[in-house]
Tab-separated table of C-alpha atoms in Angstrom:
chain	number	residue	atom	x	y	z
N	3	MET	CA	226.806	91.345	-26.450
N	4	PRO	CA	227.316	89.878	-22.942
N	5	ILE	CA	226.823	92.430	-20.168
N	6	LYS	CA	230.450	92.097	-19.046
N	7	SER	CA	231.751	92.850	-22.538
N	8	PHE	CA	229.320	95.773	-22.823
N	9	LEU	CA	230.564	97.317	-19.578
N	10	ILE	CA	234.185	96.833	-20.642
N	11	ALA	CA	233.407	98.604	-23.933
N	12	ILE	CA	231.834	101.546	-22.081
N	13	VAL	CA	234.815	101.863	-19.754
N	14	PHE	CA	237.257	101.634	-22.680
N	15	THR	CA	235.324	104.313	-24.585
N	16	ALA	CA	235.323	106.556	-21.523
N	17	ILE	CA	239.075	106.137	-21.135
N	18	LEU	CA	239.638	107.018	-24.798
N	19	PHE	CA	237.381	110.064	-24.505
N	20	SER	CA	239.132	111.212	-21.343
N	21	ALA	CA	242.568	110.793	-22.939
N	22	SER	CA	241.403	112.617	-26.060
N	23	PHE	CA	240.095	115.542	-24.024
N	24	ALA	CA	243.227	115.666	-21.879
N	25	SER	CA	245.309	116.088	-25.022
N	26	PHE	CA	243.515	119.388	-25.605
N	27	VAL	CA	244.331	120.734	-22.133
N	28	LYS	CA	247.466	122.836	-22.557
N	29	GLN	CA	249.786	122.734	-19.542
N	30	PRO	CA	252.055	125.725	-18.852
N	31	ASP	CA	255.551	125.692	-20.349
N	32	PHE	CA	256.980	128.827	-18.733
N	33	ALA	CA	255.830	128.767	-15.103
N	34	GLY	CA	258.936	129.300	-12.996
N	35	GLN	CA	260.720	130.972	-15.919
N	36	PHE	CA	258.783	133.939	-17.262
N	37	TYR	CA	256.670	134.198	-14.096
N	38	PRO	CA	256.435	132.474	-10.672
N	39	SER	CA	255.077	128.931	-10.564
N	40	SER	CA	253.625	129.442	-7.082
N	41	LYS	CA	249.952	130.425	-7.232
N	42	ASP	CA	250.159	132.810	-4.275
N	43	GLU	CA	253.435	134.402	-5.381
N	44	LEU	CA	252.125	134.871	-8.919
N	45	ALA	CA	248.886	136.459	-7.726
N	46	ARG	CA	250.759	138.807	-5.386
N	47	MET	CA	253.183	139.838	-8.138
N	48	ILE	CA	250.442	140.677	-10.638
N	49	ASP	CA	248.333	142.492	-8.044
N	50	LYS	CA	251.362	144.554	-7.015
N	51	PHE	CA	252.105	145.458	-10.635
N	52	MET	CA	248.527	146.646	-11.122
N	53	GLU	CA	248.438	148.479	-7.809
N	54	GLU	CA	251.551	150.442	-8.776
N	55	ALA	CA	250.427	151.253	-12.340
N	56	PRO	CA	249.154	154.859	-12.265
N	57	VAL	CA	246.166	154.327	-14.539
N	58	SER	CA	242.436	154.269	-13.831
N	59	PRO	CA	240.035	151.648	-15.192
N	60	VAL	CA	238.404	153.087	-18.302
N	61	PRO	CA	234.618	153.660	-18.209
N	62	GLN	CA	233.959	151.744	-21.403
N	63	ALA	CA	235.066	148.255	-22.387
N	64	PRO	CA	237.928	148.506	-24.925
N	65	LEU	CA	237.861	146.299	-28.007
N	66	VAL	CA	241.651	145.980	-28.283
N	67	LEU	CA	244.401	145.738	-25.675
N	68	ILE	CA	248.088	145.717	-26.739
N	69	VAL	CA	250.510	144.347	-24.141
N	70	PRO	CA	254.084	143.012	-24.077
N	71	HIS	CA	255.076	139.394	-23.517
N	72	ALA	CA	258.549	139.242	-21.963
N	73	GLY	CA	259.372	137.844	-18.528
N	74	TYR	CA	257.326	139.519	-15.828
N	75	GLY	CA	260.385	141.095	-14.243
N	76	PHE	CA	260.986	142.981	-17.482
N	77	SER	CA	257.597	143.737	-19.074
N	78	GLY	CA	255.167	142.927	-16.261
N	79	PRO	CA	254.841	146.514	-14.982
N	80	THR	CA	254.057	147.760	-18.503
N	81	ALA	CA	251.529	144.976	-19.128
N	82	ALA	CA	249.869	145.910	-15.830
N	83	PHE	CA	248.871	149.314	-17.238
N	84	GLY	CA	246.654	147.644	-19.823
N	85	TYR	CA	245.204	145.007	-17.543
N	86	LYS	CA	244.453	147.497	-14.787
N	87	ALA	CA	242.615	149.688	-17.311
N	88	ILE	CA	240.233	146.816	-18.142
N	89	ARG	CA	240.063	145.286	-14.648
N	90	GLY	CA	236.539	144.269	-13.704
N	91	LYS	CA	235.081	144.740	-17.192
N	92	ARG	CA	232.503	142.190	-18.350
N	93	TYR	CA	233.970	140.183	-21.216
N	94	LYS	CA	232.703	136.753	-22.178
N	95	THR	CA	235.303	136.046	-24.881
N	96	VAL	CA	238.959	137.105	-24.913
N	97	ILE	CA	240.848	136.567	-28.171
N	98	ILE	CA	244.611	136.413	-27.544
N	99	LEU	CA	246.608	137.135	-30.674
N	100	GLY	CA	250.186	135.997	-30.166
N	101	THR	CA	253.067	135.380	-32.528
N	102	SER	CA	255.093	132.268	-33.307
N	103	HIS	CA	258.638	132.430	-31.986
N	104	HIS	CA	259.640	128.884	-33.017
N	105	LYS	CA	257.427	127.313	-35.660
N	106	ALA	CA	257.477	128.639	-39.235
N	107	PHE	CA	254.133	128.775	-41.037
N	108	SER	CA	251.873	131.192	-42.886
N	109	GLY	CA	248.552	132.477	-41.573
N	110	ALA	CA	246.975	132.161	-38.135
N	111	ALA	CA	246.879	128.973	-36.060
N	112	LEU	CA	244.015	128.329	-33.619
N	113	TYR	CA	243.912	126.267	-30.466
N	114	GLY	CA	240.377	125.182	-31.171
N	115	ALA	CA	239.151	123.218	-28.145
N	116	GLY	CA	239.902	122.283	-24.563
N	117	ALA	CA	241.618	124.588	-22.115
N	118	PHE	CA	244.849	126.254	-21.005
N	119	VAL	CA	246.121	125.766	-17.466
N	120	THR	CA	248.137	128.242	-15.396
N	121	SER	CA	249.185	128.327	-11.755
N	122	LEU	CA	246.001	130.321	-11.126
N	123	GLY	CA	243.667	127.705	-12.603
N	124	GLN	CA	242.106	126.626	-15.890
N	125	LEU	CA	240.832	128.796	-18.725
N	126	ASP	CA	238.416	127.126	-21.129
N	127	ILE	CA	238.519	127.678	-24.873
N	128	ASP	CA	235.451	129.380	-26.370
N	129	GLU	CA	234.836	126.495	-28.739
N	130	GLU	CA	231.674	128.027	-30.183
N	131	PHE	CA	233.695	131.083	-31.242
N	132	THR	CA	236.614	129.093	-32.669
N	133	GLN	CA	234.260	126.923	-34.721
N	134	LYS	CA	232.847	130.042	-36.353
N	135	LEU	CA	236.365	131.057	-37.425
N	136	LEU	CA	237.083	127.799	-39.209
N	137	GLY	CA	236.444	126.964	-42.855
N	138	ARG	CA	235.946	130.564	-43.942
N	139	GLN	CA	239.488	131.790	-44.686
N	140	PRO	CA	242.386	129.528	-45.701
N	141	GLU	CA	244.739	131.592	-43.505
N	142	VAL	CA	242.941	130.455	-40.326
N	143	PHE	CA	243.292	126.821	-39.234
N	144	ILE	CA	243.739	124.503	-36.253
N	145	ASP	CA	247.335	123.701	-35.302
N	146	THR	CA	247.945	122.986	-31.616
N	147	SER	CA	251.658	122.364	-32.270
N	148	ALA	CA	252.107	126.104	-32.898
N	149	PHE	CA	251.430	126.637	-29.181
N	150	THR	CA	254.126	124.269	-27.929
N	151	LYS	CA	256.827	126.206	-26.046
N	152	GLU	CA	255.158	129.461	-27.215
N	153	HIS	CA	255.219	132.120	-24.518
N	154	SER	CA	253.384	134.958	-26.312
N	155	ILE	CA	249.998	133.453	-25.381
N	156	GLU	CA	250.867	131.883	-22.053
N	157	VAL	CA	252.241	134.977	-20.304
N	158	GLN	CA	248.982	136.874	-20.874
N	159	LEU	CA	246.789	134.298	-19.160
N	160	PRO	CA	247.631	134.962	-15.487
N	161	PHE	CA	247.130	138.711	-16.008
N	162	LEU	CA	243.732	138.022	-17.540
N	163	GLN	CA	242.814	135.764	-14.632
N	164	ARG	CA	243.591	138.507	-12.107
N	165	ALA	CA	241.891	141.273	-14.107
N	166	LEU	CA	238.702	139.584	-15.350
N	167	ALA	CA	236.174	136.949	-14.326
N	168	ASP	CA	233.844	134.521	-16.082
N	169	PHE	CA	235.347	134.498	-19.577
N	170	LYS	CA	236.647	132.032	-22.144
N	171	ILE	CA	239.640	132.410	-24.420
N	172	VAL	CA	240.381	132.094	-28.135
N	173	PRO	CA	244.163	131.577	-28.513
N	174	ILE	CA	245.586	132.467	-31.948
N	175	VAL	CA	249.244	132.455	-33.023
N	176	THR	CA	250.248	134.247	-36.211
N	177	GLY	CA	253.004	133.111	-38.546
N	178	ASP	CA	254.050	134.992	-41.642
N	179	CYS	CA	251.167	136.984	-43.163
N	180	SER	CA	250.733	139.093	-46.251
N	181	LEU	CA	248.901	142.401	-45.883
N	182	ALA	CA	245.928	140.881	-47.704
N	183	ALA	CA	245.931	137.956	-45.267
N	184	CYS	CA	245.963	140.348	-42.306
N	185	GLU	CA	242.990	142.190	-43.801
N	186	ARG	CA	241.083	138.942	-44.359
N	187	ILE	CA	241.751	137.763	-40.808
N	188	ALA	CA	240.581	141.118	-39.435
N	189	LEU	CA	237.409	140.923	-41.507
N	190	LEU	CA	236.761	137.375	-40.318
N	191	LEU	CA	237.125	138.427	-36.674
N	192	LYS	CA	234.785	141.367	-37.259
N	193	GLU	CA	232.156	139.104	-38.820
N	194	VAL	CA	232.294	136.567	-35.983
N	195	ILE	CA	232.262	139.243	-33.269
N	196	GLY	CA	229.279	140.877	-34.972
N	197	GLU	CA	227.337	143.208	-32.650
N	198	ARG	CA	228.777	141.704	-29.479
N	199	GLN	CA	230.319	144.161	-27.038
N	200	ASP	CA	231.653	141.546	-24.629
N	201	VAL	CA	234.665	140.514	-26.747
N	202	LEU	CA	238.234	141.664	-26.078
N	203	LEU	CA	241.163	141.243	-28.460
N	204	VAL	CA	244.529	141.080	-26.662
N	205	VAL	CA	247.522	141.580	-28.948
N	206	SER	CA	250.694	140.124	-27.431
N	207	SER	CA	253.723	141.985	-28.833
N	208	ASP	CA	257.055	143.399	-27.817
N	209	LEU	CA	258.598	146.181	-29.910
N	210	TYR	CA	262.278	146.895	-30.668
N	211	HIS	CA	264.852	144.091	-30.393
N	212	GLY	CA	268.499	145.077	-30.685
N	213	TYR	CA	271.696	146.295	-29.074
N	214	SER	CA	271.232	150.072	-29.064
N	215	LEU	CA	269.255	152.039	-26.488
N	216	LYS	CA	269.302	155.072	-28.782
N	217	GLU	CA	268.033	153.049	-31.730
N	218	ALA	CA	265.347	151.531	-29.511
N	219	GLY	CA	263.934	154.992	-28.853
N	220	GLN	CA	264.042	155.959	-32.518
N	221	ILE	CA	262.483	152.792	-33.939
N	222	ASP	CA	259.842	152.526	-31.221
N	223	GLY	CA	258.979	156.160	-31.955
N	224	VAL	CA	258.220	155.181	-35.568
N	225	THR	CA	256.116	152.217	-34.457
N	226	LEU	CA	254.181	154.233	-31.879
N	227	ASP	CA	253.437	156.891	-34.461
N	228	PHE	CA	251.782	154.290	-36.710
N	229	LEU	CA	249.868	152.899	-33.730
N	230	LYS	CA	248.575	156.313	-32.645
N	231	LYS	CA	247.442	157.046	-36.196
N	232	MET	CA	246.033	153.498	-36.449
N	233	ASP	CA	247.805	153.331	-39.813
N	234	TYR	CA	247.953	149.561	-40.228
N	235	ARG	CA	249.028	149.592	-43.898
N	236	ASN	CA	252.120	151.744	-43.407
N	237	LEU	CA	252.900	149.865	-40.199
N	238	TYR	CA	252.895	146.638	-42.210
N	239	TYR	CA	255.227	148.081	-44.857
N	240	ALA	CA	257.557	149.502	-42.184
N	241	LEU	CA	257.711	146.122	-40.458
N	242	ARG	CA	258.683	144.476	-43.744
N	243	GLU	CA	261.316	147.145	-44.436
N	244	GLY	CA	262.709	147.073	-40.903
N	245	SER	CA	262.122	150.747	-40.137
N	246	SER	CA	259.614	149.530	-37.538
N	247	GLN	CA	259.934	146.497	-35.249
N	248	ALA	CA	257.398	144.399	-33.343
N	249	CYS	CA	257.631	140.654	-32.815
N	250	GLY	CA	253.836	140.537	-32.786
N	251	GLY	CA	253.630	142.962	-35.685
N	252	PHE	CA	251.115	141.070	-37.797
N	253	GLY	CA	248.810	140.895	-34.777
N	254	LEU	CA	249.091	144.672	-34.463
N	255	VAL	CA	248.219	145.099	-38.144
N	256	ILE	CA	245.191	142.808	-37.760
N	257	ALA	CA	244.015	144.606	-34.617
N	258	LEU	CA	244.329	148.107	-36.079
N	259	ASN	CA	242.486	146.977	-39.204
N	260	LEU	CA	239.723	145.381	-37.100
N	261	ALA	CA	239.347	148.461	-34.905
N	262	LYS	CA	239.072	150.788	-37.893
N	263	ASP	CA	236.521	148.484	-39.534
N	264	CYS	CA	234.508	148.688	-36.292
N	265	GLY	CA	234.511	152.491	-36.486
N	266	LEU	CA	237.108	153.112	-33.769
N	267	SER	CA	239.711	155.798	-34.252
N	268	ALA	CA	241.314	156.425	-30.849
N	269	LEU	CA	244.351	154.461	-29.676
N	270	ARG	CA	245.651	155.394	-26.253
N	271	VAL	CA	249.241	154.650	-25.256
N	272	LEU	CA	249.201	153.826	-21.527
N	273	ASN	CA	252.898	153.130	-20.997
N	274	HIS	CA	256.043	152.724	-23.088
N	275	THR	CA	259.495	151.704	-21.918
N	276	ASN	CA	262.272	149.229	-22.711
N	277	SER	CA	264.347	146.644	-20.916
N	278	GLY	CA	267.289	149.016	-20.546
N	279	LEU	CA	265.192	151.549	-18.662
N	280	VAL	CA	263.631	148.788	-16.551
N	281	THR	CA	266.940	147.238	-15.496
N	282	GLY	CA	269.027	150.396	-15.460
N	283	GLU	CA	271.403	148.935	-18.076
N	284	LEU	CA	271.706	152.129	-20.103
N	285	SER	CA	274.991	151.510	-21.893
N	286	GLU	CA	274.998	151.107	-25.649
N	287	GLY	CA	275.603	147.541	-26.783
N	288	ASN	CA	273.287	145.835	-24.272
N	289	TRP	CA	270.405	143.746	-25.577
N	290	THR	CA	267.303	145.931	-25.449
N	291	VAL	CA	263.612	145.148	-26.000
N	292	GLY	CA	260.794	147.697	-26.244
N	293	TYR	CA	257.534	147.327	-24.314
N	294	VAL	CA	254.240	149.151	-24.800
N	295	SER	CA	250.730	148.968	-23.380
N	296	CYS	CA	247.866	150.483	-25.407
N	297	LEU	CA	244.111	150.227	-25.700
N	298	ILE	CA	241.610	151.009	-28.423
N	299	ALA	CA	238.076	151.915	-27.410
N	300	GLN	CA	235.184	154.117	-28.430
N	301	GLU	CA	236.175	157.539	-27.135
N	302	GLY	CA	235.895	161.224	-27.872
N	303	GLY	CA	233.043	162.378	-30.082
N	304	GLY	CA	231.696	158.884	-30.571
N	305	GLY	CA	230.653	158.616	-26.935
N	306	MET	CA	230.638	155.579	-24.727
N	307	LEU	CA	227.238	154.210	-25.696
N	308	ASN	CA	225.530	153.566	-29.001
N	309	THR	CA	222.124	154.982	-29.874
N	310	GLN	CA	220.221	151.858	-28.843
N	311	GLN	CA	221.899	151.775	-25.440
N	312	LYS	CA	221.165	155.458	-24.848
N	313	LYS	CA	217.550	154.928	-25.854
N	314	ARG	CA	217.259	152.028	-23.436
N	315	LEU	CA	218.633	154.072	-20.528
N	316	LEU	CA	216.158	156.871	-21.247
N	317	GLU	CA	213.341	154.310	-21.298
N	318	ILE	CA	214.533	152.924	-17.970
N	319	ALA	CA	214.590	156.416	-16.419
N	320	ARG	CA	211.047	157.244	-17.568
N	321	GLN	CA	209.621	153.843	-16.610
N	322	ALA	CA	211.333	154.004	-13.211
N	323	ILE	CA	209.843	157.414	-12.437
N	324	GLY	CA	206.384	156.371	-13.648
N	325	THR	CA	206.420	153.146	-11.611
N	326	TYR	CA	207.558	154.903	-8.441
N	327	LEU	CA	205.045	157.752	-8.742
N	328	THR	CA	202.120	155.346	-9.222
N	329	THR	CA	203.104	152.483	-6.891
N	330	GLY	CA	205.762	153.866	-4.547
N	331	LYS	CA	208.027	150.981	-5.520
N	332	LYS	CA	211.221	150.738	-7.525
N	333	LEU	CA	211.020	149.150	-10.958
N	334	GLU	CA	212.405	145.582	-10.770
N	335	PHE	CA	214.177	144.333	-13.886
N	336	SER	CA	217.534	143.117	-15.210
N	337	GLU	CA	219.697	143.905	-18.239
N	338	SER	CA	221.967	141.588	-20.245
N	339	ASP	CA	223.784	144.294	-22.233
N	340	PRO	CA	227.418	144.228	-20.967
N	341	LEU	CA	227.921	148.008	-21.178
N	342	LEU	CA	224.683	148.782	-19.352
N	343	SER	CA	225.676	146.204	-16.744
N	344	GLN	CA	229.070	147.759	-16.012
N	345	LYS	CA	229.361	149.728	-12.807
N	346	SER	CA	229.245	153.431	-13.622
N	347	GLY	CA	228.299	156.766	-12.136
N	348	ALA	CA	225.534	158.816	-13.768
N	349	PHE	CA	223.353	161.901	-13.354
N	350	VAL	CA	219.702	162.179	-14.368
N	351	THR	CA	218.377	165.664	-15.117
N	352	LEU	CA	214.687	166.538	-15.481
N	353	ASN	CA	213.612	169.630	-17.410
N	354	GLN	CA	210.104	171.079	-17.582
N	355	HIS	CA	209.350	173.656	-20.278
N	356	HIS	CA	213.115	174.064	-20.794
N	357	GLU	CA	213.663	174.844	-17.097
N	358	LEU	CA	215.476	172.645	-14.591
N	359	ARG	CA	213.036	170.508	-12.578
N	360	GLY	CA	215.435	168.159	-10.819
N	361	CYS	CA	218.982	166.779	-11.067
N	362	ILE	CA	220.493	164.060	-8.918
N	363	GLY	CA	223.489	161.834	-9.599
N	364	ASN	CA	225.989	159.390	-8.227
N	365	LEU	CA	229.627	160.116	-8.978
N	366	THR	CA	230.905	156.707	-7.925
N	367	ALA	CA	230.592	153.446	-9.840
N	368	SER	CA	228.837	151.577	-7.036
N	369	GLN	CA	226.341	149.516	-9.065
N	370	PRO	CA	225.489	148.617	-12.682
N	371	LEU	CA	224.781	151.608	-14.901
N	372	TYR	CA	221.155	150.647	-15.583
N	373	LEU	CA	220.412	150.526	-11.821
N	374	THR	CA	222.243	153.815	-11.232
N	375	VAL	CA	220.026	155.443	-13.873
N	376	ARG	CA	216.902	153.898	-12.340
N	377	ASP	CA	217.713	155.143	-8.843
N	378	MET	CA	218.933	158.595	-9.880
N	379	ALA	CA	215.843	159.117	-12.046
N	380	ILE	CA	213.613	158.474	-9.035
N	381	GLU	CA	215.710	160.752	-6.825
N	382	ALA	CA	215.641	163.536	-9.433
N	383	ALA	CA	211.840	163.260	-9.506
N	384	VAL	CA	211.125	163.204	-5.777
N	385	GLY	CA	214.356	163.802	-3.869
N	386	ASP	CA	215.882	167.041	-5.175
N	387	PRO	CA	215.435	169.449	-2.234
N	388	ARG	CA	215.241	172.448	-4.560
N	389	PHE	CA	211.927	171.302	-6.002
N	390	SER	CA	208.657	169.840	-4.805
N	391	PRO	CA	208.220	166.150	-5.639
N	392	LEU	CA	207.009	165.427	-9.144
N	393	THR	CA	203.487	164.033	-9.519
N	394	ALA	CA	202.337	161.325	-11.895
N	395	SER	CA	200.244	163.848	-13.820
N	396	GLY	CA	203.278	166.052	-14.374
N	397	LEU	CA	205.507	163.331	-15.836
N	398	ASN	CA	204.310	163.951	-19.400
N	399	GLU	CA	205.702	167.489	-19.216
N	400	ILE	CA	209.172	166.302	-18.278
N	401	GLU	CA	212.129	165.796	-20.623
N	402	ILE	CA	214.885	163.530	-19.322
N	403	ASP	CA	218.636	164.012	-19.798
N	404	ILE	CA	221.229	161.441	-18.741
N	405	SER	CA	224.944	161.962	-18.164
N	406	VAL	CA	227.027	158.760	-17.967
N	407	LEU	CA	230.269	159.523	-16.173
N	408	SER	CA	233.841	158.391	-16.661
N	409	GLU	CA	236.229	157.565	-13.837
N	410	MET	CA	237.270	160.499	-11.627
N	411	GLN	CA	240.839	161.723	-12.163
N	412	LYS	CA	242.578	163.863	-9.551
N	413	ILE	CA	244.498	166.813	-11.029
N	414	ASP	CA	247.187	169.034	-9.577
N	415	SER	CA	246.318	172.150	-11.549
N	416	ALA	CA	243.206	173.840	-12.920
N	417	ASP	CA	245.165	174.280	-16.148
N	418	LYS	CA	244.251	170.672	-16.989
N	419	ILE	CA	240.519	171.447	-17.044
N	420	GLU	CA	239.011	171.736	-20.526
N	421	LEU	CA	235.724	173.614	-20.379
N	422	GLY	CA	232.907	171.805	-22.141
N	423	LYS	CA	234.802	168.508	-22.003
N	424	HIS	CA	235.451	168.038	-18.291
N	425	GLY	CA	233.098	167.999	-15.369
N	426	VAL	CA	234.765	169.066	-12.138
N	427	LEU	CA	234.476	167.982	-8.510
N	428	VAL	CA	235.920	170.343	-5.917
N	429	ARG	CA	236.550	169.129	-2.374
N	430	LYS	CA	237.991	170.750	0.748
N	431	GLY	CA	237.587	169.027	4.060
N	432	TYR	CA	234.018	167.773	4.322
N	433	GLN	CA	232.665	170.219	1.750
N	434	SER	CA	232.380	169.343	-1.943
N	435	GLY	CA	230.487	170.247	-5.075
N	436	VAL	CA	230.304	169.150	-8.682
N	437	PHE	CA	229.471	170.658	-12.055
N	438	LEU	CA	228.776	168.493	-15.091
N	439	PRO	CA	230.671	169.299	-18.329
N	440	GLN	CA	227.619	170.866	-19.971
N	441	VAL	CA	227.366	173.590	-17.282
N	442	ALA	CA	230.192	175.584	-18.872
N	443	VAL	CA	228.508	175.384	-22.279
N	444	GLU	CA	225.054	176.338	-20.984
N	445	THR	CA	226.292	179.309	-18.923
N	446	GLY	CA	229.062	180.593	-21.160
N	447	TRP	CA	231.338	181.005	-18.149
N	448	ASN	CA	235.082	181.212	-18.544
N	449	LYS	CA	237.209	178.869	-16.420
N	450	GLU	CA	237.536	181.230	-13.459
N	451	GLU	CA	233.811	181.956	-13.406
N	452	PHE	CA	233.082	178.232	-13.699
N	453	LEU	CA	235.318	177.338	-10.748
N	454	ASN	CA	234.266	180.329	-8.616
N	455	ASN	CA	230.605	179.379	-8.996
N	456	LEU	CA	231.371	175.725	-8.349
N	457	CYS	CA	233.051	176.596	-5.047
N	458	ALA	CA	230.551	179.234	-3.914
N	459	HIS	CA	227.221	177.774	-5.041
N	460	LYS	CA	227.780	174.015	-5.043
N	461	ALA	CA	230.423	173.365	-2.380
N	462	GLY	CA	229.656	176.212	0.050
N	463	LEU	CA	233.257	177.379	-0.095
N	464	PRO	CA	234.706	180.824	-0.772
N	465	ALA	CA	234.624	181.556	-4.507
N	466	GLY	CA	238.388	181.359	-4.911
N	467	ALA	CA	238.853	178.232	-2.803
N	468	TRP	CA	239.873	176.243	-5.884
N	469	LYS	CA	243.188	178.142	-5.838
N	470	ASP	CA	243.982	176.902	-2.344
N	471	LYS	CA	246.656	174.172	-2.304
N	472	ASN	CA	244.564	172.240	0.229
N	473	THR	CA	241.593	172.088	-2.114
N	474	GLN	CA	241.314	168.947	-4.231
N	475	LEU	CA	240.175	169.052	-7.847
N	476	TYR	CA	238.922	166.057	-9.834
N	477	ILE	CA	237.911	165.943	-13.487
N	478	PHE	CA	235.729	163.520	-15.448
N	479	THR	CA	234.000	163.323	-18.805
N	480	ALA	CA	230.382	162.534	-19.493
N	481	ASP	CA	228.390	160.985	-22.298
N	482	VAL	CA	225.353	163.304	-22.296
N	483	PHE	CA	222.095	162.607	-24.153
N	484	SER	CA	218.430	163.514	-23.889
N	485	GLU	CA	215.034	162.332	-25.074
N	486	SER	CA	214.831	165.123	-27.645
N	487	GLN	CA	218.072	163.863	-29.228
N	488	ILE	CA	217.316	160.111	-29.136
N	489	LYS	CA	214.108	159.281	-30.943
């Protein structure tokens, strides 16, 4: 082939490839309608919504987030509750499970390759993940036309861009689904997610649609009851019968099924409202839509960390102490586990012959958890002023306990403290003190004794200072584990 013809062929091929790729880049359909088209205005709006949402980021990374998908002026403040709760978490893949408002089909349609564009920039598709979903269940297939003029996916993207960083997306739109199809899709997602803990499933769904504010409250109450119980089967039947309403209902069924299959049992409702309450249009006969924001994560008795992660943190603590005592230097290393890499506060406690030998912690989430544990372990060994520094020869006699802390929550009454569940920070002026949750269990104190001792012996305040209106009380929970428990 002559060189000129060869070059022309290369250029032609490049043009075809470029055009082919461009066809997979989804441009926004609803900028300027459901949300501002201006980048700066959009960013300011979302940031303001999150700033005003009275919810703290959760200490663990939720698996499922349920958020509404109406225009931002209506459902944006409710969606902000969910996105603020996950803000700054380390996800690599975000599955967005929307619903088809225009195209009729059965099953779940994927946008398998390319990217979505918003006013805030481009979000790439996790093509490796989408490829693993294909060819395994007939209900899951590629159909980019299902995303044309479909807002349920698009309105979630700017919120994700303001809440998270360095992630790819897997957009999925559901059509009509049988219960069996929902169960198969949930199982498929579980199999592809596997042991990963850096995957988030966002379910995009509004609730009640109708002309009665009273009915909105009643029907949403039924739906929320199924959600709180994570009863996906009866939710599905209620959606079919009409006693429950959710325009992303099949996505909710899939998500609840997936969460239960993953061993999760705690759904937390962050905010629930409706368009009538948002706009102040409270008369019967006005069009009303329900909005809810929920998350599903490992909570309660299950703890924040799995056994392997706890074991790794205990290893880090012991290795850090040993390295420092023998070399005088901090252990240098890195961790790829997303939960261990999240910023979190923690305490490290050293016991020798069942007696306290050192306890130092950091209440604030100032650095990744694994580095917090490293540093607090060293401080507990050599920096606790109540004890002489530990020696290398004495390390073998030490048992290590670790307490991984949740976010601090300010409370207005000591009545909200649950002994054995909550740790407490008391603060008045420049004086403060903290007790971990296990202190109440180990001492057998009642609440008044617990708080009196906290004020007098940890904060240097009068014993009853916690009753003073100028004294601040904060509560937190802790995932507590020790070497004797984790073998």
